[in-house]
Structure formats: C-alpha cells, structure tokens
Amino acid sequence: ARRVVRGIAAYEEPMSTFFRHVDARSGAPLALGDGTVPISSLRARAVMVDTEEGVVSQVLRSPLAELFDRSQVLADVSGAGNNWAHGHEHYGPLHRDGLLERVRRAASHCDSLQAFSLLHSMGGGTGSGLGSYVLEALADEYPRTIRFATAVFPSESDDVVTSPYNTVLAAAELAEHATVAMPLQNAALAAMVDHAEGGATPHAASGGDGRGGGSG
C-alpha cells in the first residue's frame, strides 16, 4: 500500500524507477529521502516520440500533462503514412541526434541506469519504423543496457493495408535489437479499457472491436 504522510502520498524508492521527484515550483530535483517525504511533483522518466503532433498534444493538454517534461518531447508534423520505411529510413536518421540527446538527458538523472522500456505499435509507420529505429539506436549507444520492448500488434480487424508488412519488418528489428520483447494484442488492450470503463468483459470482447493498430 502507498505510504501516506499528512494526507499526501509519499515518494518511495519503487516509484523512483519510473518517476523523478521534483520541486513543484522550480522543477529542481528532490532527494529520495527515507520514503516518508510527501510528494511535491512528479516527472516521468520518459521521452515521447511521434511523427505527428496530434496524440502528443492531447497528452500535454490532459490531466496527466504535468507528469511530462515538455523538453523531453520529440514530434514532427506530417506523420509516417503507415509506412515502415518512411518511419525507419526518413524520420529515424532525421531525428536521431535530437532523440539521443533527450535519452541522454533522461539517463543523466538516473543513479544506476538498468534498462530502457520502449512502448510502440507494430502496425503503423511511426510505431513500427521509427520505433524499431529507436531500438537500434539504443543498442548502438547503450549496448550493455537492457532494452525491453513492449510491442502492440494490430488487431484482426485492422483495415490498414500496409499493417502486416509493417509488423513483419518491425518484428525482424525486434529480434535483432531487443533484449526482451513482450507482444501485446491491440484488441485485447482495447477490451481491457472497455472493461475498466464498465463495458464487456475482456474475454467476451477479445474477438476484435474495430480498433486498429495506431502509428504512435
């Protein structure tokens, strides 16, 4: 159970795996402490990457916005057009330096960097192409650091004609550059969300709900 101090959740070591504790006003880092320090403000140890601004902008306007450091966001405007090659061969080299600079910045806040956790889709051009390029870049720059890839595979109902090709090409990159890959099925994730929102059970809805794999 989360420890609570004076009615406010405390910042503890397990939380420090994914979140930094910072001053709510200045953004300056705060010490871990002994697990009894009330949370001032949290920043995710994350780099958000997309080739179009829509989804990233939604996140930065959402109630979760304060969790993300805007300087750790990398976004383009035109998207990858559901094309693995466009994401991997164009956007990857184009944004490599900016991406790695953000990764280094995040890593510099770590006392003991253990692993990178990459979450990306397999069906769209950005998730499959740029996502697998990011994985390859991390393998080049941090060869001894674990790379844990959570790959969201498209649903059976996905109607994007290039989705199967994107998935196969990205899977080859996963096999080569990921230390660990955990495949997830998009329809199953959507079913869990529906269940959490009071809809059908995950088992009943897992046959496909019309939601295709995205490109983020």
Short mmCIF file of C-alpha atoms in Angstrom, two decimals:
data_model
loop_
_atom_site.label_atom_id
_atom_site.label_comp_id
_atom_site.label_asym_id
_atom_site.label_seq_id
_atom_site.Cartn_x
_atom_site.Cartn_y
_atom_site.Cartn_z
CA ALA A 1 0.00 0.00 0.00
CA ARG A 2 1.18 3.53 -0.74
CA ARG A 3 2.53 5.28 2.34
CA VAL A 4 0.66 8.49 3.13
CA VAL A 5 2.16 11.37 5.11
CA ARG A 6 -0.12 14.18 6.31
CA GLY A 7 -2.74 13.15 3.78
CA ILE A 8 -0.25 13.24 0.85
CA ALA A 9 1.28 10.17 -0.81
CA ALA A 10 4.99 9.74 -0.02
CA TYR A 11 7.76 9.40 -2.59
CA GLU A 12 9.32 5.95 -2.21
CA GLU A 13 12.12 4.05 -3.93
CA PRO A 14 9.86 1.79 -6.09
CA MET A 15 8.23 4.91 -7.56
CA SER A 16 11.65 6.31 -8.47
CA THR A 17 12.00 3.64 -11.17
CA PHE A 18 9.60 5.48 -13.46
CA PHE A 19 9.22 8.94 -11.88
CA ARG A 20 11.54 11.67 -10.63
CA HIS A 21 10.62 13.74 -7.59
CA VAL A 22 10.95 17.45 -8.35
CA ASP A 23 10.05 20.73 -6.73
CA ALA A 24 6.56 21.78 -7.85
CA ARG A 25 7.62 25.39 -8.47
CA SER A 26 11.17 25.25 -9.83
CA GLY A 27 11.31 21.72 -11.25
CA ALA A 28 14.58 21.15 -9.38
CA PRO A 29 15.23 17.52 -8.39
CA LEU A 30 14.50 16.47 -4.83
CA ALA A 31 16.27 13.76 -2.87
CA LEU A 32 14.70 10.32 -2.49
CA GLY A 33 14.74 10.54 1.28
CA ASP A 34 13.64 7.76 3.59
CA GLY A 35 10.28 7.06 1.98
CA THR A 36 8.36 9.43 4.24
CA VAL A 37 8.76 12.63 2.18
CA PRO A 38 5.40 13.83 0.79
CA ILE A 39 5.29 14.10 -2.99
CA SER A 40 5.81 17.63 -4.26
CA SER A 41 5.58 16.92 -8.01
CA LEU A 42 6.46 14.00 -10.28
CA ARG A 43 8.10 13.88 -13.71
CA ALA A 44 8.04 10.71 -15.77
CA ARG A 45 11.39 9.30 -16.81
CA ALA A 46 10.15 9.32 -20.38
CA VAL A 47 10.82 10.54 -23.89
CA MET A 48 7.66 10.90 -26.00
CA VAL A 49 8.21 10.48 -29.75
CA ASP A 50 5.78 10.78 -32.66
CA THR A 51 5.89 11.92 -36.28
CA GLU A 52 2.70 13.95 -35.92
CA GLU A 53 1.66 16.28 -33.15
CA GLY A 54 -1.93 15.20 -32.54
CA VAL A 55 -1.59 12.50 -29.90
CA VAL A 56 1.31 14.20 -28.12
CA SER A 57 -0.68 17.46 -27.98
CA GLN A 58 -3.65 15.60 -26.48
CA VAL A 59 -1.44 14.17 -23.74
CA LEU A 60 0.04 17.59 -22.99
CA ARG A 61 -3.47 19.03 -22.64
CA SER A 62 -4.75 16.17 -20.49
CA PRO A 63 -4.86 15.86 -16.68
CA LEU A 64 -1.59 13.88 -16.97
CA ALA A 65 0.27 16.77 -18.64
CA GLU A 66 2.20 17.82 -15.54
CA LEU A 67 3.87 14.39 -15.41
CA PHE A 68 5.76 15.03 -18.65
CA ASP A 69 8.71 17.31 -19.24
CA ARG A 70 7.96 19.16 -22.49
CA SER A 71 11.66 19.35 -23.30
CA GLN A 72 11.59 15.55 -23.50
CA VAL A 73 9.01 15.52 -26.30
CA LEU A 74 10.04 14.98 -29.93
CA ALA A 75 7.33 15.40 -32.57
CA ASP A 76 7.10 16.12 -36.28
CA VAL A 77 4.03 17.26 -38.21
CA SER A 78 3.29 15.10 -41.24
CA GLY A 79 3.32 11.50 -39.95
CA ALA A 80 4.85 8.38 -41.48
CA GLY A 81 1.91 7.49 -43.72
CA ASN A 82 1.53 3.93 -42.34
CA ASN A 83 4.86 3.12 -44.00
CA TRP A 84 7.62 1.32 -42.07
CA ALA A 85 10.31 2.53 -44.48
CA HIS A 86 9.28 6.18 -44.10
CA GLY A 87 9.48 5.94 -40.32
CA HIS A 88 12.72 3.94 -40.24
CA GLU A 89 14.67 5.38 -43.17
CA HIS A 90 13.49 9.01 -43.16
CA TYR A 91 12.38 10.06 -39.67
CA GLY A 92 14.91 7.88 -37.86
CA PRO A 93 18.06 9.48 -39.29
CA LEU A 94 16.37 12.91 -39.36
CA HIS A 95 15.70 12.94 -35.63
CA ARG A 96 18.47 10.65 -34.34
CA ASP A 97 20.57 13.40 -32.72
CA GLY A 98 17.59 15.07 -31.06
CA LEU A 99 16.26 11.74 -29.84
CA LEU A 100 19.55 10.59 -28.35
CA GLU A 101 20.08 13.97 -26.69
CA ARG A 102 16.74 13.55 -24.90
CA VAL A 103 17.63 9.99 -23.92
CA ARG A 104 20.99 11.14 -22.51
CA ARG A 105 19.23 13.88 -20.56
CA ALA A 106 16.84 11.35 -19.03
CA ALA A 107 19.67 8.92 -18.31
CA SER A 108 21.69 11.64 -16.57
CA HIS A 109 19.02 11.79 -13.84
CA CYS A 110 19.47 8.09 -13.04
CA ASP A 111 21.69 6.91 -10.19
CA SER A 112 22.03 3.47 -11.78
CA LEU A 113 20.64 3.06 -15.30
CA GLN A 114 19.34 -0.51 -15.60
CA ALA A 115 17.12 -0.66 -18.68
CA PHE A 116 15.17 1.15 -21.36
CA SER A 117 11.48 0.36 -21.72
CA LEU A 118 10.15 1.05 -25.22
CA LEU A 119 6.39 1.07 -25.88
CA HIS A 120 5.36 1.20 -29.54
CA SER A 121 2.84 -0.13 -32.03
CA MET A 122 3.76 -2.55 -34.79
CA GLY A 123 1.11 -1.75 -37.39
CA GLY A 124 1.62 1.94 -38.17
CA GLY A 125 4.54 3.61 -39.88
CA THR A 126 5.77 5.53 -36.84
CA GLY A 127 5.48 2.79 -34.25
CA SER A 128 6.96 0.11 -36.49
CA GLY A 129 9.51 2.14 -38.44
CA LEU A 130 10.67 4.90 -36.10
CA GLY A 131 10.05 2.65 -33.10
CA SER A 132 12.41 -0.04 -34.39
CA TYR A 133 14.94 2.66 -35.38
CA VAL A 134 14.90 3.95 -31.80
CA LEU A 135 15.54 0.42 -30.56
CA GLU A 136 18.50 0.07 -32.92
CA ALA A 137 19.90 3.46 -31.86
CA LEU A 138 19.69 2.47 -28.18
CA ALA A 139 21.53 -0.77 -28.97
CA ASP A 140 24.29 1.26 -30.66
CA GLU A 141 24.62 3.87 -27.93
CA TYR A 142 23.93 1.73 -24.84
CA PRO A 143 24.91 -1.83 -25.86
CA ARG A 144 25.17 -3.10 -22.26
CA THR A 145 21.84 -1.68 -21.09
CA ILE A 146 18.75 -3.90 -21.23
CA ARG A 147 16.23 -2.92 -23.92
CA PHE A 148 12.71 -4.07 -23.00
CA ALA A 149 10.31 -3.58 -25.90
CA THR A 150 6.56 -3.73 -25.38
CA ALA A 151 5.20 -4.18 -28.90
CA VAL A 152 1.49 -3.68 -29.59
CA PHE A 153 0.44 -5.87 -32.51
CA PRO A 154 -2.51 -4.84 -34.71
CA SER A 155 -5.99 -6.30 -34.32
CA GLU A 156 -7.52 -8.77 -36.74
CA SER A 157 -9.96 -6.02 -37.67
CA ASP A 158 -7.18 -3.59 -38.63
CA ASP A 159 -8.01 -2.32 -42.14
CA VAL A 160 -4.66 -0.62 -42.90
CA VAL A 161 -3.33 -2.49 -45.93
CA THR A 162 0.34 -1.96 -45.03
CA SER A 163 -0.08 -3.09 -41.41
CA PRO A 164 1.03 -6.75 -41.94
CA TYR A 165 4.16 -5.62 -43.80
CA ASN A 166 5.00 -3.04 -41.15
CA THR A 167 4.60 -5.68 -38.46
CA VAL A 168 6.88 -8.21 -40.15
CA LEU A 169 9.61 -5.64 -40.82
CA ALA A 170 9.46 -4.31 -37.26
CA ALA A 171 9.47 -7.84 -35.81
CA ALA A 172 12.78 -8.54 -37.57
CA GLU A 173 14.27 -5.46 -35.87
CA LEU A 174 12.91 -6.58 -32.51
CA ALA A 175 14.54 -9.98 -32.88
CA GLU A 176 17.88 -8.32 -33.60
CA HIS A 177 17.98 -5.40 -31.19
CA ALA A 178 15.62 -6.04 -28.24
CA THR A 179 16.92 -7.77 -25.14
CA VAL A 180 13.35 -8.69 -24.22
CA ALA A 181 10.20 -8.26 -26.31
CA MET A 182 6.71 -8.53 -24.83
CA PRO A 183 4.00 -8.76 -27.53
CA LEU A 184 0.56 -7.35 -26.78
CA GLN A 185 -2.56 -7.53 -28.93
CA ASN A 186 -4.28 -4.23 -29.65
CA ALA A 187 -7.83 -5.61 -29.42
CA ALA A 188 -7.05 -7.24 -26.07
CA LEU A 189 -5.81 -3.92 -24.69
CA ALA A 190 -8.91 -2.15 -26.02
CA ALA A 191 -11.10 -4.79 -24.38
CA MET A 192 -9.39 -4.20 -21.03
CA VAL A 193 -10.09 -0.48 -21.33
CA ASP A 194 -13.74 -1.17 -22.18
CA HIS A 195 -14.00 -3.48 -19.18
CA ALA A 196 -12.43 -0.88 -16.89
CA GLU A 197 -14.98 1.63 -18.16
CA GLY A 198 -17.83 -0.73 -17.37
CA GLY A 199 -18.23 -2.45 -20.76
CA ALA A 200 -17.94 -6.11 -21.74
CA THR A 201 -15.53 -8.47 -20.02
CA PRO A 202 -12.07 -8.74 -21.65
CA HIS A 203 -12.74 -12.39 -22.61
CA ALA A 204 -16.02 -11.57 -24.35
CA ALA A 205 -14.63 -8.57 -26.20
CA SER A 206 -11.29 -10.03 -27.27
CA GLY A 207 -12.54 -11.12 -30.67
CA GLY A 208 -11.98 -7.63 -32.09
CA ASP A 209 -13.65 -4.32 -31.54
CA GLY A 210 -12.86 -2.43 -34.70
CA ARG A 211 -9.88 -0.55 -33.30
CA GLY A 212 -6.82 -0.85 -35.49
CA GLY A 213 -3.19 -0.50 -34.51
CA GLY A 214 -2.06 3.09 -34.43
CA SER A 215 1.11 4.65 -35.71
CA GLY A 216 2.29 6.22 -32.45
#
